[in-house]
Coordinates of C-alpha atoms and ligand atoms in Angstrom, one line a residue:
M1 CA -5.2 29.6 -1.4
S2 CA -5.8 25.7 -1.5
F3 CA -8.9 23.9 -2.5
K4 CA -11.1 21.7 -0.3
S5 CA -12.9 18.4 -0.7
P6 CA -16.3 18.9 -2.3
F7 CA -17.8 16.8 0.4
P8 CA -19.1 18.0 3.8
D9 CA -16.8 17.1 6.7
V10 CA -17.5 13.8 8.4
E11 CA -17.3 13.1 12.1
I12 CA -14.1 11.3 13.2
P13 CA -14.8 9.3 16.4
N14 CA -12.1 9.7 19.0
K15 CA -11.8 5.9 19.4
S16 CA -9.1 3.2 19.1
V17 CA -9.3 1.2 15.8
Y18 CA -10.7 -1.8 17.7
D19 CA -13.5 0.2 19.4
F20 CA -14.3 2.0 16.1
L21 CA -14.5 -1.2 14.1
F22 CA -16.0 -3.6 16.6
G23 CA -17.2 -1.7 19.6
D24 CA -20.7 -1.2 18.3
I25 CA -21.2 -4.4 16.3
A26 CA -24.9 -5.4 16.1
D27 CA -25.9 -8.8 17.3
E28 CA -27.2 -9.8 13.9
D29 CA -23.7 -9.1 12.4
L30 CA -21.9 -11.5 14.7
A31 CA -22.8 -14.6 12.6
R32 CA -21.8 -13.0 9.3
P33 CA -18.7 -14.3 7.6
A34 CA -15.9 -11.8 8.1
L35 CA -12.9 -13.6 6.6
V36 CA -13.1 -16.6 4.3
D37 CA -10.1 -18.6 3.3
G38 CA -10.2 -18.6 -0.5
S39 CA -8.2 -21.8 -0.7
S40 CA -9.9 -24.0 1.9
G41 CA -13.3 -22.2 2.2
A42 CA -12.9 -22.0 6.0
V43 CA -15.1 -19.3 7.4
T44 CA -14.2 -16.9 10.3
D45 CA -17.4 -15.1 11.3
Y46 CA -17.4 -11.7 13.1
K47 CA -17.9 -13.3 16.5
T48 CA -15.0 -15.7 16.1
L49 CA -12.8 -12.9 14.7
I50 CA -13.5 -10.6 17.6
G51 CA -12.8 -13.5 20.0
Q52 CA -9.5 -14.2 18.3
I53 CA -8.5 -10.6 18.3
N54 CA -9.0 -10.5 22.0
G55 CA -7.2 -13.8 22.4
V56 CA -4.2 -12.6 20.5
A57 CA -4.1 -9.4 22.6
G58 CA -4.2 -11.5 25.7
A59 CA -1.4 -13.8 24.5
L60 CA 0.7 -10.8 23.6
A61 CA 0.2 -9.2 27.0
A62 CA 1.1 -12.5 28.7
R63 CA 4.4 -12.5 26.8
G64 CA 5.2 -9.0 28.1
V65 CA 4.2 -7.0 25.1
E66 CA 3.2 -3.5 26.5
V67 CA 1.5 -0.5 25.1
G68 CA 3.8 1.1 22.5
D69 CA 5.8 -2.0 21.8
V70 CA 6.3 -3.0 18.2
V71 CA 5.2 -6.4 16.8
A72 CA 6.0 -7.4 13.2
L73 CA 3.5 -9.2 11.0
H74 CA 4.9 -11.0 8.0
S75 CA 2.3 -12.9 6.1
P76 CA 0.4 -13.1 2.8
N77 CA -3.4 -12.7 3.0
V78 CA -4.9 -15.4 5.2
P79 CA -7.8 -15.0 7.6
A80 CA -5.4 -15.2 10.6
F81 CA -3.8 -12.0 9.4
G82 CA -7.0 -10.1 10.5
S83 CA -7.0 -11.7 14.0
V84 CA -3.3 -11.0 14.6
F85 CA -3.2 -7.5 13.1
H86 CA -6.2 -6.3 15.1
G87 CA -4.9 -8.3 18.1
I88 CA -1.7 -6.3 18.1
L89 CA -3.6 -3.0 18.0
R90 CA -6.1 -4.2 20.6
A91 CA -3.1 -4.8 23.0
G92 CA -2.0 -1.2 22.5
A93 CA 1.1 -2.4 20.5
I94 CA 2.1 -1.2 17.1
A95 CA 1.9 -3.4 14.1
T96 CA 4.7 -3.2 11.6
T97 CA 3.6 -5.1 8.5
I98 CA 6.3 -6.7 6.4
N99 CA 6.1 -7.4 2.7
A100 CA 5.7 -11.1 2.1
L101 CA 8.1 -10.9 -0.9
Y102 CA 10.9 -9.6 1.2
N103 CA 14.2 -11.6 1.6
A104 CA 15.8 -12.1 5.0
E105 CA 17.9 -8.9 4.6
D106 CA 14.9 -6.7 3.9
I107 CA 13.0 -8.3 6.8
G108 CA 16.0 -7.8 9.1
K109 CA 16.3 -4.1 8.2
Q110 CA 12.6 -3.5 9.1
L111 CA 12.9 -5.5 12.3
T112 CA 15.9 -3.5 13.4
D113 CA 14.6 -0.1 12.4
S114 CA 11.2 -0.6 14.0
K115 CA 12.7 -2.4 17.1
A116 CA 10.1 -5.1 16.8
K117 CA 10.0 -7.5 19.8
M118 CA 8.2 -10.3 18.1
I119 CA 7.4 -11.5 14.6
F120 CA 4.4 -13.4 13.3
T121 CA 4.9 -15.3 10.1
V122 CA 3.7 -18.4 8.2
S123 CA 5.5 -21.7 7.6
P124 CA 6.3 -21.1 3.9
L125 CA 8.0 -17.8 4.8
L126 CA 9.7 -19.1 7.9
P127 CA 13.2 -19.6 6.5
Q128 CA 13.6 -15.9 5.7
A129 CA 11.7 -14.7 8.8
K130 CA 13.8 -17.0 11.0
A131 CA 17.1 -15.9 9.4
A132 CA 16.1 -12.3 10.0
A133 CA 14.9 -12.9 13.5
D134 CA 18.2 -14.7 14.3
A135 CA 20.2 -11.9 12.8
V136 CA 18.5 -9.2 15.0
G137 CA 18.3 -11.3 18.1
I138 CA 14.6 -12.2 18.3
A139 CA 14.4 -15.5 20.1
A140 CA 12.6 -18.5 18.6
E141 CA 9.8 -18.2 21.2
N142 CA 9.0 -14.8 19.9
V143 CA 8.7 -16.1 16.3
I144 CA 5.1 -17.2 16.1
V145 CA 4.2 -19.3 13.0
L146 CA 0.5 -18.8 12.3
D147 CA -0.1 -22.2 10.8
G148 CA 2.5 -23.9 13.0
A149 CA 6.1 -25.2 12.6
E150 CA 8.5 -27.4 14.6
G151 CA 10.0 -25.4 17.4
H152 CA 7.5 -22.5 17.2
Q153 CA 4.2 -21.7 18.7
S154 CA 1.2 -21.3 16.4
L155 CA -1.8 -19.0 16.4
K156 CA -3.8 -21.9 17.8
D157 CA -1.3 -22.4 20.7
L158 CA -1.7 -18.7 21.5
L159 CA -5.5 -18.8 21.4
T160 CA -5.7 -22.0 23.5
E161 CA -4.1 -20.1 26.4
G162 CA -7.4 -18.3 26.6
A163 CA -5.8 -15.1 28.1
A164 CA -8.1 -12.2 28.4
A165 CA -7.3 -9.0 26.5
P166 CA -5.4 -6.6 28.7
D167 CA -7.1 -3.4 30.0
V168 CA -5.1 -0.8 28.1
S169 CA -5.5 2.9 27.9
F170 CA -4.0 5.3 25.4
D171 CA -5.0 8.4 23.5
P172 CA -6.2 7.4 20.0
A173 CA -5.3 10.8 18.7
T174 CA -1.6 10.4 19.4
H175 CA -0.9 6.7 20.0
L176 CA 0.7 4.9 17.1
A177 CA -1.2 2.0 15.6
V178 CA 0.9 0.9 12.6
L179 CA 4.3 1.4 11.1
P180 CA 4.2 0.5 7.4
Y181 CA 7.5 1.2 5.5
S182 CA 7.7 3.6 2.6
S183 CA 10.7 5.3 1.0
G184 CA 8.7 8.6 0.7
T185 CA 10.2 11.1 -1.7
T186 CA 13.8 10.0 -1.4
G187 CA 16.2 7.4 0.1
R188 CA 15.5 4.1 1.8
P189 CA 12.3 2.8 3.4
K190 CA 11.3 4.6 6.5
G191 CA 8.7 3.7 9.2
V192 CA 5.5 5.7 8.5
M193 CA 4.0 6.6 11.9
L194 CA 0.2 6.3 11.7
T195 CA -2.0 6.8 14.8
H196 CA -5.3 5.2 15.7
R197 CA -6.9 8.5 14.7
N198 CA -5.2 8.4 11.3
L199 CA -6.7 5.0 10.5
V200 CA -10.1 5.7 12.0
A201 CA -10.2 9.0 10.1
N202 CA -9.3 7.4 6.7
V203 CA -12.1 4.8 7.0
S204 CA -14.5 7.6 8.1
Q205 CA -13.4 9.8 5.2
I206 CA -14.0 7.1 2.5
Q207 CA -16.8 5.0 3.8
P208 CA -19.7 7.2 2.6
R209 CA -18.3 7.4 -0.9
M210 CA -17.5 3.7 -1.5
G211 CA -21.0 2.4 -1.5
A212 CA -19.9 -0.8 0.1
D213 CA -22.0 -2.5 2.8
H214 CA -22.7 -5.8 4.6
D215 CA -24.1 -7.4 1.5
D216 CA -20.8 -7.0 -0.3
V217 CA -18.3 -9.8 -0.8
L218 CA -14.8 -8.4 -1.4
L219 CA -11.9 -10.4 -3.0
A220 CA -9.0 -9.7 -0.7
V221 CA -6.1 -10.3 -3.0
L222 CA -4.4 -6.9 -2.5
P223 CA -1.9 -7.6 0.3
F224 CA -3.1 -6.7 3.8
F225 CA 0.5 -5.8 4.7
H226 CA 0.4 -2.9 2.2
I227 CA -1.5 0.2 3.4
Y228 CA -4.1 -0.1 0.5
G229 CA -5.2 -3.6 1.6
M230 CA -4.9 -2.7 5.2
T231 CA -7.3 0.3 5.2
V232 CA -9.6 -0.6 2.4
L233 CA -10.1 -4.3 3.0
L234 CA -9.1 -5.0 6.6
N235 CA -10.5 -1.8 8.1
L236 CA -13.2 -0.5 5.8
G237 CA -14.4 -4.0 4.7
L238 CA -14.7 -5.1 8.3
K239 CA -16.3 -1.8 9.4
V240 CA -19.2 -2.2 6.9
R241 CA -19.5 -5.9 7.9
A242 CA -18.7 -7.2 4.4
S243 CA -17.2 -10.6 3.8
L244 CA -13.5 -10.8 2.7
I245 CA -12.4 -13.7 0.7
T246 CA -8.6 -14.0 1.1
M247 CA -6.2 -15.0 -1.6
P248 CA -2.5 -15.3 -0.6
R249 CA -1.2 -14.4 -4.1
F250 CA -2.5 -13.3 -7.4
D251 CA -3.3 -16.1 -9.8
L252 CA -5.7 -15.2 -12.6
E253 CA -7.5 -18.5 -12.8
Q254 CA -8.1 -18.6 -9.0
F255 CA -9.0 -14.9 -9.0
L256 CA -11.7 -15.6 -11.6
S257 CA -13.0 -18.9 -10.1
L258 CA -13.3 -17.4 -6.7
T259 CA -15.1 -14.3 -8.1
T260 CA -17.6 -16.7 -9.7
E261 CA -17.9 -19.1 -6.9
K262 CA -18.2 -16.6 -4.0
K263 CA -20.2 -14.0 -6.1
I264 CA -17.7 -11.3 -5.5
T265 CA -19.3 -7.8 -5.7
Y266 CA -16.3 -5.5 -5.2
L267 CA -12.8 -5.9 -6.6
F268 CA -9.9 -3.9 -5.4
I269 CA -7.0 -4.1 -7.7
A270 CA -3.7 -2.5 -8.9
P271 CA -3.3 -1.7 -12.6
P272 CA -1.5 -4.9 -13.7
V273 CA -4.7 -6.9 -12.8
A274 CA -6.7 -4.5 -15.0
V275 CA -4.5 -5.6 -17.9
A276 CA -5.5 -9.2 -17.4
L277 CA -9.2 -8.3 -16.9
A278 CA -9.2 -6.3 -20.1
K279 CA -7.3 -8.7 -22.3
H280 CA -6.9 -12.2 -21.1
P281 CA -9.0 -14.9 -22.9
L282 CA -9.7 -16.8 -19.6
V283 CA -12.0 -14.0 -18.4
D284 CA -14.7 -15.0 -20.9
K285 CA -14.8 -18.5 -19.4
Y286 CA -16.2 -17.3 -16.1
D287 CA -19.4 -15.7 -15.1
I288 CA -18.3 -12.8 -13.0
S289 CA -21.5 -10.7 -13.4
S290 CA -21.8 -10.4 -9.6
V291 CA -19.0 -7.7 -9.7
R292 CA -20.5 -4.3 -9.5
C293 CA -17.4 -2.2 -9.0
V294 CA -13.7 -2.6 -9.8
F295 CA -11.5 -0.2 -7.8
S296 CA -7.9 0.5 -8.9
G297 CA -5.1 2.3 -7.2
A298 CA -1.4 2.2 -6.2
A299 CA -0.2 3.2 -9.6
A300 CA -1.6 5.1 -12.6
L301 CA -4.5 3.4 -14.4
D302 CA -4.6 4.0 -18.1
E303 CA -8.0 5.5 -19.0
N304 CA -8.5 3.3 -22.1
L305 CA -7.6 0.2 -20.1
G306 CA -10.0 1.2 -17.3
N307 CA -12.8 1.7 -19.8
A308 CA -12.0 -1.6 -21.5
V309 CA -12.4 -3.4 -18.2
A310 CA -15.7 -1.6 -17.6
K311 CA -17.0 -2.6 -21.0
R312 CA -15.9 -6.2 -20.8
L313 CA -17.1 -6.8 -17.3
H314 CA -20.2 -4.6 -17.5
T315 CA -19.3 -2.9 -14.3
K316 CA -18.2 0.4 -12.8
V317 CA -14.5 1.0 -12.7
R318 CA -13.1 3.6 -10.3
Q319 CA -9.7 5.0 -9.6
G320 CA -8.3 6.2 -6.3
Y321 CA -5.0 7.6 -5.2
G322 CA -3.2 7.1 -2.0
M323 CA 0.1 6.9 -0.2
S324 CA 1.3 5.1 2.9
E325 CA 1.9 8.5 4.5
L326 CA -1.8 9.3 4.0
S327 CA -3.2 6.2 5.7
P328 CA -3.5 6.0 2.5
V329 CA -6.6 7.3 0.6
S330 CA -6.6 11.0 -0.3
H331 CA -8.5 11.0 -3.6
S332 CA -11.1 8.7 -5.2
I333 CA -13.8 8.6 -7.7
P334 CA -16.9 7.8 -5.6
F335 CA -19.1 4.9 -6.4
D336 CA -21.7 7.3 -7.8
G337 CA -19.1 9.4 -9.6
D338 CA -20.1 8.3 -13.1
D339 CA -19.4 11.8 -14.4
M340 CA -15.7 11.8 -13.3
P341 CA -13.0 11.0 -15.9
L342 CA -11.2 7.7 -15.3
S343 CA -8.0 9.4 -16.2
S344 CA -8.3 11.1 -12.9
C345 CA -8.1 9.8 -9.3
G346 CA -11.3 11.7 -8.5
V347 CA -11.8 14.3 -5.8
A348 CA -10.2 14.9 -2.4
V349 CA -11.7 12.8 0.4
A350 CA -13.9 14.6 3.1
N351 CA -12.1 16.7 5.7
S352 CA -9.1 17.3 3.4
E353 CA -7.6 20.2 1.6
N354 CA -5.1 20.3 -1.3
K355 CA -2.6 22.6 -2.9
I356 CA -0.9 22.2 -6.3
V357 CA 2.5 23.9 -6.2
D358 CA 4.9 24.7 -9.0
P359 CA 8.1 23.0 -7.9
A360 CA 10.2 25.6 -9.8
T361 CA 8.7 28.7 -8.1
G362 CA 7.2 27.3 -4.9
E363 CA 3.9 29.2 -5.9
E364 CA 0.5 27.6 -6.1
V365 CA -0.8 27.2 -9.6
E366 CA -4.1 28.9 -10.6
Y367 CA -7.1 26.6 -10.0
P368 CA -9.8 26.5 -12.7
E369 CA -13.1 28.1 -11.8
A370 CA -15.7 25.6 -10.4
G371 CA -17.6 24.0 -13.2
S372 CA -15.3 25.3 -15.9
D373 CA -13.8 22.9 -18.4
Q374 CA -10.3 24.2 -17.8
V375 CA -7.5 22.3 -16.1
S376 CA -4.7 23.8 -14.0
A377 CA -1.1 23.8 -14.8
P378 CA 0.8 20.8 -13.3
G379 CA 2.5 21.1 -9.9
E380 CA 3.3 19.0 -6.8
L381 CA 0.3 17.8 -5.0
W382 CA 0.2 18.8 -1.3
I383 CA -2.4 17.4 1.1
K384 CA -3.7 18.3 4.5
G385 CA -6.2 16.3 6.6
P386 CA -6.6 14.0 9.6
N387 CA -5.2 11.1 7.6
V388 CA -1.8 12.6 7.3
M389 CA 1.0 10.7 9.1
V390 CA 2.7 12.0 12.2
G391 CA 6.1 11.6 10.6
Y392 CA 8.8 9.1 9.8
L393 CA 10.2 7.0 12.6
N394 CA 13.5 8.4 14.0
N395 CA 14.0 10.6 10.9
D396 CA 13.2 14.2 11.6
E397 CA 15.0 15.3 8.5
A398 CA 12.8 13.3 6.2
T399 CA 9.8 14.3 8.2
K400 CA 10.6 18.0 7.8
E401 CA 11.2 17.6 4.1
T402 CA 7.8 16.0 3.6
L403 CA 5.5 17.7 6.2
D404 CA 5.4 21.5 6.2
S405 CA 4.7 23.8 9.2
D406 CA 1.1 24.3 7.9
G407 CA 0.4 20.6 8.1
F408 CA 0.5 19.9 4.3
L409 CA 2.2 16.7 3.2
H410 CA 4.2 17.1 0.0
T411 CA 3.4 14.0 -2.0
G412 CA 6.2 14.1 -4.5
D413 CA 3.6 13.5 -7.2
I414 CA 2.8 16.0 -10.0
A415 CA -0.9 16.6 -10.5
I416 CA -3.4 18.8 -12.3
V417 CA -6.9 19.6 -11.2
D418 CA -10.0 20.3 -13.3
G419 CA -13.0 22.5 -12.8
Q420 CA -14.9 19.7 -11.1
G421 CA -12.1 19.2 -8.5
C422 CA -10.9 16.0 -10.1
V423 CA -7.2 15.5 -9.6
S424 CA -5.0 13.6 -12.2
I425 CA -1.5 12.4 -11.4
V426 CA 0.6 13.2 -14.5
D427 CA 4.2 12.7 -13.4
R428 CA 6.4 11.9 -10.4
L429 CA 8.8 14.4 -8.8
K430 CA 10.2 11.9 -6.3
E431 CA 12.6 9.0 -7.0
L432 CA 10.2 6.2 -6.1
I433 CA 9.5 3.5 -8.7
K434 CA 6.3 1.4 -8.5
Y435 CA 6.6 -2.1 -9.8
K436 CA 3.1 -3.8 -10.0
G437 CA 2.1 -1.3 -7.3
Y438 CA 5.0 -2.3 -4.9
Q439 CA 7.5 0.3 -3.9
V440 CA 11.0 0.1 -5.3
P441 CA 13.4 2.6 -3.8
P442 CA 16.1 3.5 -6.5
A443 CA 18.5 4.6 -3.8
E444 CA 18.7 1.0 -2.5
L445 CA 19.5 -0.3 -6.0
E446 CA 22.0 2.4 -6.7
S447 CA 24.0 1.7 -3.6
L448 CA 23.9 -2.1 -4.3
L449 CA 25.1 -1.5 -7.9
L450 CA 28.0 0.6 -6.6
T451 CA 29.2 -2.4 -4.5
H452 CA 30.1 -4.2 -7.8
P453 CA 33.8 -3.8 -8.4
Q454 CA 33.3 -3.2 -12.2
I455 CA 30.7 -0.5 -11.7
A456 CA 31.9 3.1 -11.3
D457 CA 28.6 4.8 -11.0
A458 CA 24.9 4.1 -11.4
A459 CA 21.4 5.6 -11.4
V460 CA 18.0 3.9 -11.4
I461 CA 14.7 5.2 -12.7
G462 CA 11.3 3.8 -13.6
V463 CA 10.6 3.3 -17.3
L464 CA 7.5 1.9 -19.1
D465 CA 7.6 -1.6 -20.6
D466 CA 5.5 -2.6 -23.6
E467 CA 2.4 -3.1 -21.5
G468 CA 2.8 0.4 -20.1
E469 CA 3.9 -0.9 -16.7
E470 CA 6.6 0.8 -14.8
V471 CA 9.8 -1.3 -14.4
P472 CA 13.2 -0.4 -12.8
K473 CA 16.0 0.5 -15.3
A474 CA 19.6 0.9 -14.3
F475 CA 21.9 3.4 -16.0
V476 CA 25.4 2.1 -15.4
V477 CA 28.9 3.6 -15.8
L478 CA 31.5 0.9 -16.0
Q479 CA 35.0 1.0 -14.6
Q480 CA 37.6 1.4 -17.3
G481 CA 38.3 -1.9 -19.0
A482 CA 35.4 -3.6 -17.4
E483 CA 33.5 -6.2 -19.4
L484 CA 30.0 -6.5 -18.0
S485 CA 26.8 -7.4 -20.0
E486 CA 23.3 -6.2 -19.3
D487 CA 22.5 -9.7 -18.1
D488 CA 25.5 -9.7 -15.7
V489 CA 24.1 -6.5 -14.1
M490 CA 20.6 -7.9 -13.8
T491 CA 21.8 -11.2 -12.4
F492 CA 24.1 -9.4 -9.9
V493 CA 21.1 -7.4 -8.6
S494 CA 18.5 -10.2 -8.7
E495 CA 20.7 -12.5 -6.5
K496 CA 20.6 -9.9 -3.8
V497 CA 17.2 -8.2 -3.7
S498 CA 13.6 -9.2 -3.0
P499 CA 12.0 -10.2 -6.4
H500 CA 9.9 -7.1 -7.0
K501 CA 13.0 -4.9 -6.7
K502 CA 14.9 -6.6 -9.6
V503 CA 16.4 -4.4 -12.2
R504 CA 14.6 -5.3 -15.4
R505 CA 16.4 -3.0 -18.0
V506 CA 20.0 -1.9 -18.2
A507 CA 21.8 0.8 -20.2
F508 CA 25.5 1.6 -20.2
I509 CA 26.3 5.3 -20.2
D510 CA 29.5 7.4 -19.9
V511 CA 28.4 9.6 -17.0
V512 CA 25.5 9.8 -14.6
P513 CA 24.0 13.3 -15.0
K514 CA 24.2 15.1 -11.6
S515 CA 23.5 18.6 -10.2
A516 CA 26.3 20.8 -8.8
S517 CA 25.5 19.4 -5.3
G518 CA 25.9 15.8 -6.6
K519 CA 22.2 14.9 -6.8
I520 CA 21.3 12.5 -9.6
L521 CA 19.3 14.4 -12.3
R522 CA 16.6 11.8 -12.8
K523 CA 14.7 14.3 -14.8
D524 CA 17.4 14.3 -17.4
L525 CA 17.5 10.5 -17.5
R526 CA 13.7 10.3 -17.9
A527 CA 13.7 12.9 -20.6
A528 CA 16.5 11.0 -22.5
E529 CA 14.5 7.8 -22.1
K530 CA 11.3 9.4 -23.5
A531 CA 13.2 10.9 -26.5
H532 CA 14.5 7.4 -27.2
Ligands
LIG601 N1 -2.1 7.0 -9.9 C1 -0.8 7.3 -10.0 C2 -2.6 6.4 -8.8 C3 -1.8 6.1 -7.7 C4 -0.4 6.4 -7.9 C5 -0.7 5.6 -5.9 O1 2.9 2.3 -1.7 P1 2.4 3.7 -1.5 O2 2.9 4.4 -0.3 O3 0.8 3.7 -1.4 C6 -0.1 3.3 -2.3 C7 -1.5 3.4 -1.9 C8 -2.4 3.3 -2.9 C9 -3.9 3.3 -2.6 C10 -4.4 3.1 -1.5 C11 -5.8 3.2 -1.2 C12 -6.7 3.4 -2.4 O4 -7.9 3.4 -2.2 C13 -6.1 3.6 -3.6 O5 -6.9 3.7 -4.6 C14 -7.8 2.7 -4.9 C15 -4.7 3.6 -3.7 O6 0.3 2.9 -3.4 O7 2.7 4.5 -2.8 C16 2.3 5.8 -3.0 C17 2.6 6.3 -4.4 O8 2.0 5.4 -5.4 C18 1.7 6.2 -6.5 C19 2.1 7.6 -6.2 O9 3.3 7.9 -6.7 C20 2.1 7.6 -4.7 O10 2.8 8.7 -4.1 N2 0.2 6.1 -6.8 N3 -1.9 5.6 -6.5 N4 -3.9 6.2 -8.8 N5 0.1 7.0 -9.0

């Protein structure tokens, strides 16, 4: 069976991301602010942005970057991110965006796996970027520091060369545009292969439902390096000719003062920001009445919390659901979806089709009749549409486990659907943990814990803290005679991993529950945790 998006199909232009976003820009839009640096106030208008994108593409081509080469971009949100990101795509190269929180080891793994030829970074992140580049053999001349640093070229240097964008040709339907990294349903982070068509499709699928246009001012605090910020801010925001105000990191006071000062109309957030918006006393000190919509995604939004934000800010609150492998948006409550419950992620985006499949039987659940007030039984959410990735880079096995022969992507999330077609995520089948919306792959932490001489076995799952936020918890089996405290375990991990991957809870157990084939039974650990 399967059920379809309630919306009519939209046209998906057969264009590159650059042609789709900027090919038909109207003259009157050229002078509009595209990206505004939230710290300095410096404005990059659409005309300048397009000039810089072409300048970056030209500079890349002059350095021998060819169609299909991979270029890494490692930066927090600054206006230059837009010029470089779209410059890489404009040159026909593939952008692999790297989490700005990553340590040198994590950066190095992504550079190696993606075979990146160059890396763009910023001076505060240069030590770890440089260490990673050195380790994988990327020469200093191919480490570009956007804001400049001794011994490296800057974005300004590249643009001063004035090289024209190369004349490239590729098929947007099959040519890769970006390679974000995601651990998917199991294991370590893998390169998610997304084509120009995937990215063009996802903007086309969501644009009619978001209600955002050129009068909107978007606070760009969600990182552009993550697929949520990339598609919703850097692609959709620019497509509708909105203005993006960049913030390199979340700081509540700056968030509120920029919202007031720049008259932000649309806020895109992850649930931890909703907690602050609902509860923090600072919020009352600012006039943020310009905000007409707060859009949350990347992790489950508690319904009461979402309603508290709506009430306090006198604004609409919406929830969406997405996944790197889906470019990323597959479900959202539309701007005009006042009748949809905030406990849900709304309905399937245009041109897409869903199944909910009982993991125990492999059979689809029964869907409630249209308009009824019934809900389905829970099952794994499967999704088919033009936004579904091509596969994981150099990993056919993981691709086969995730994408079936009918083109459905198995999300690893457990969902239910109601009679209106609204889908709610109720549990997770896959191992992934989300900490503040960032991915934490347990497999990585488990193998790190096993390197400790006093640890015999370990398993890591996500548990909820007092605020209802998911945090990584390690279940550790000690070697006989070992004397290790919870703090010792947490310190051991925190010294070696990027900050968002720290283990934040520890329990000592006698044995890690495993299946006959040796797979960790996370379900059992989760059930024991809940019963606690
Ligand atoms: N409820 C429960 C949710 C939800 C959720 C995500 O890091 P990734 O690969 O990707 C993302 C993308 C999120 C996103 C993008 C665009 C958008 O509009 C939107 O809504 C506003 C959200 O996070 O992690 C994917 C995994 O994150 C969980 C879920 O487990 C999914 O497989 N997740 N959104 N609303 N869980």
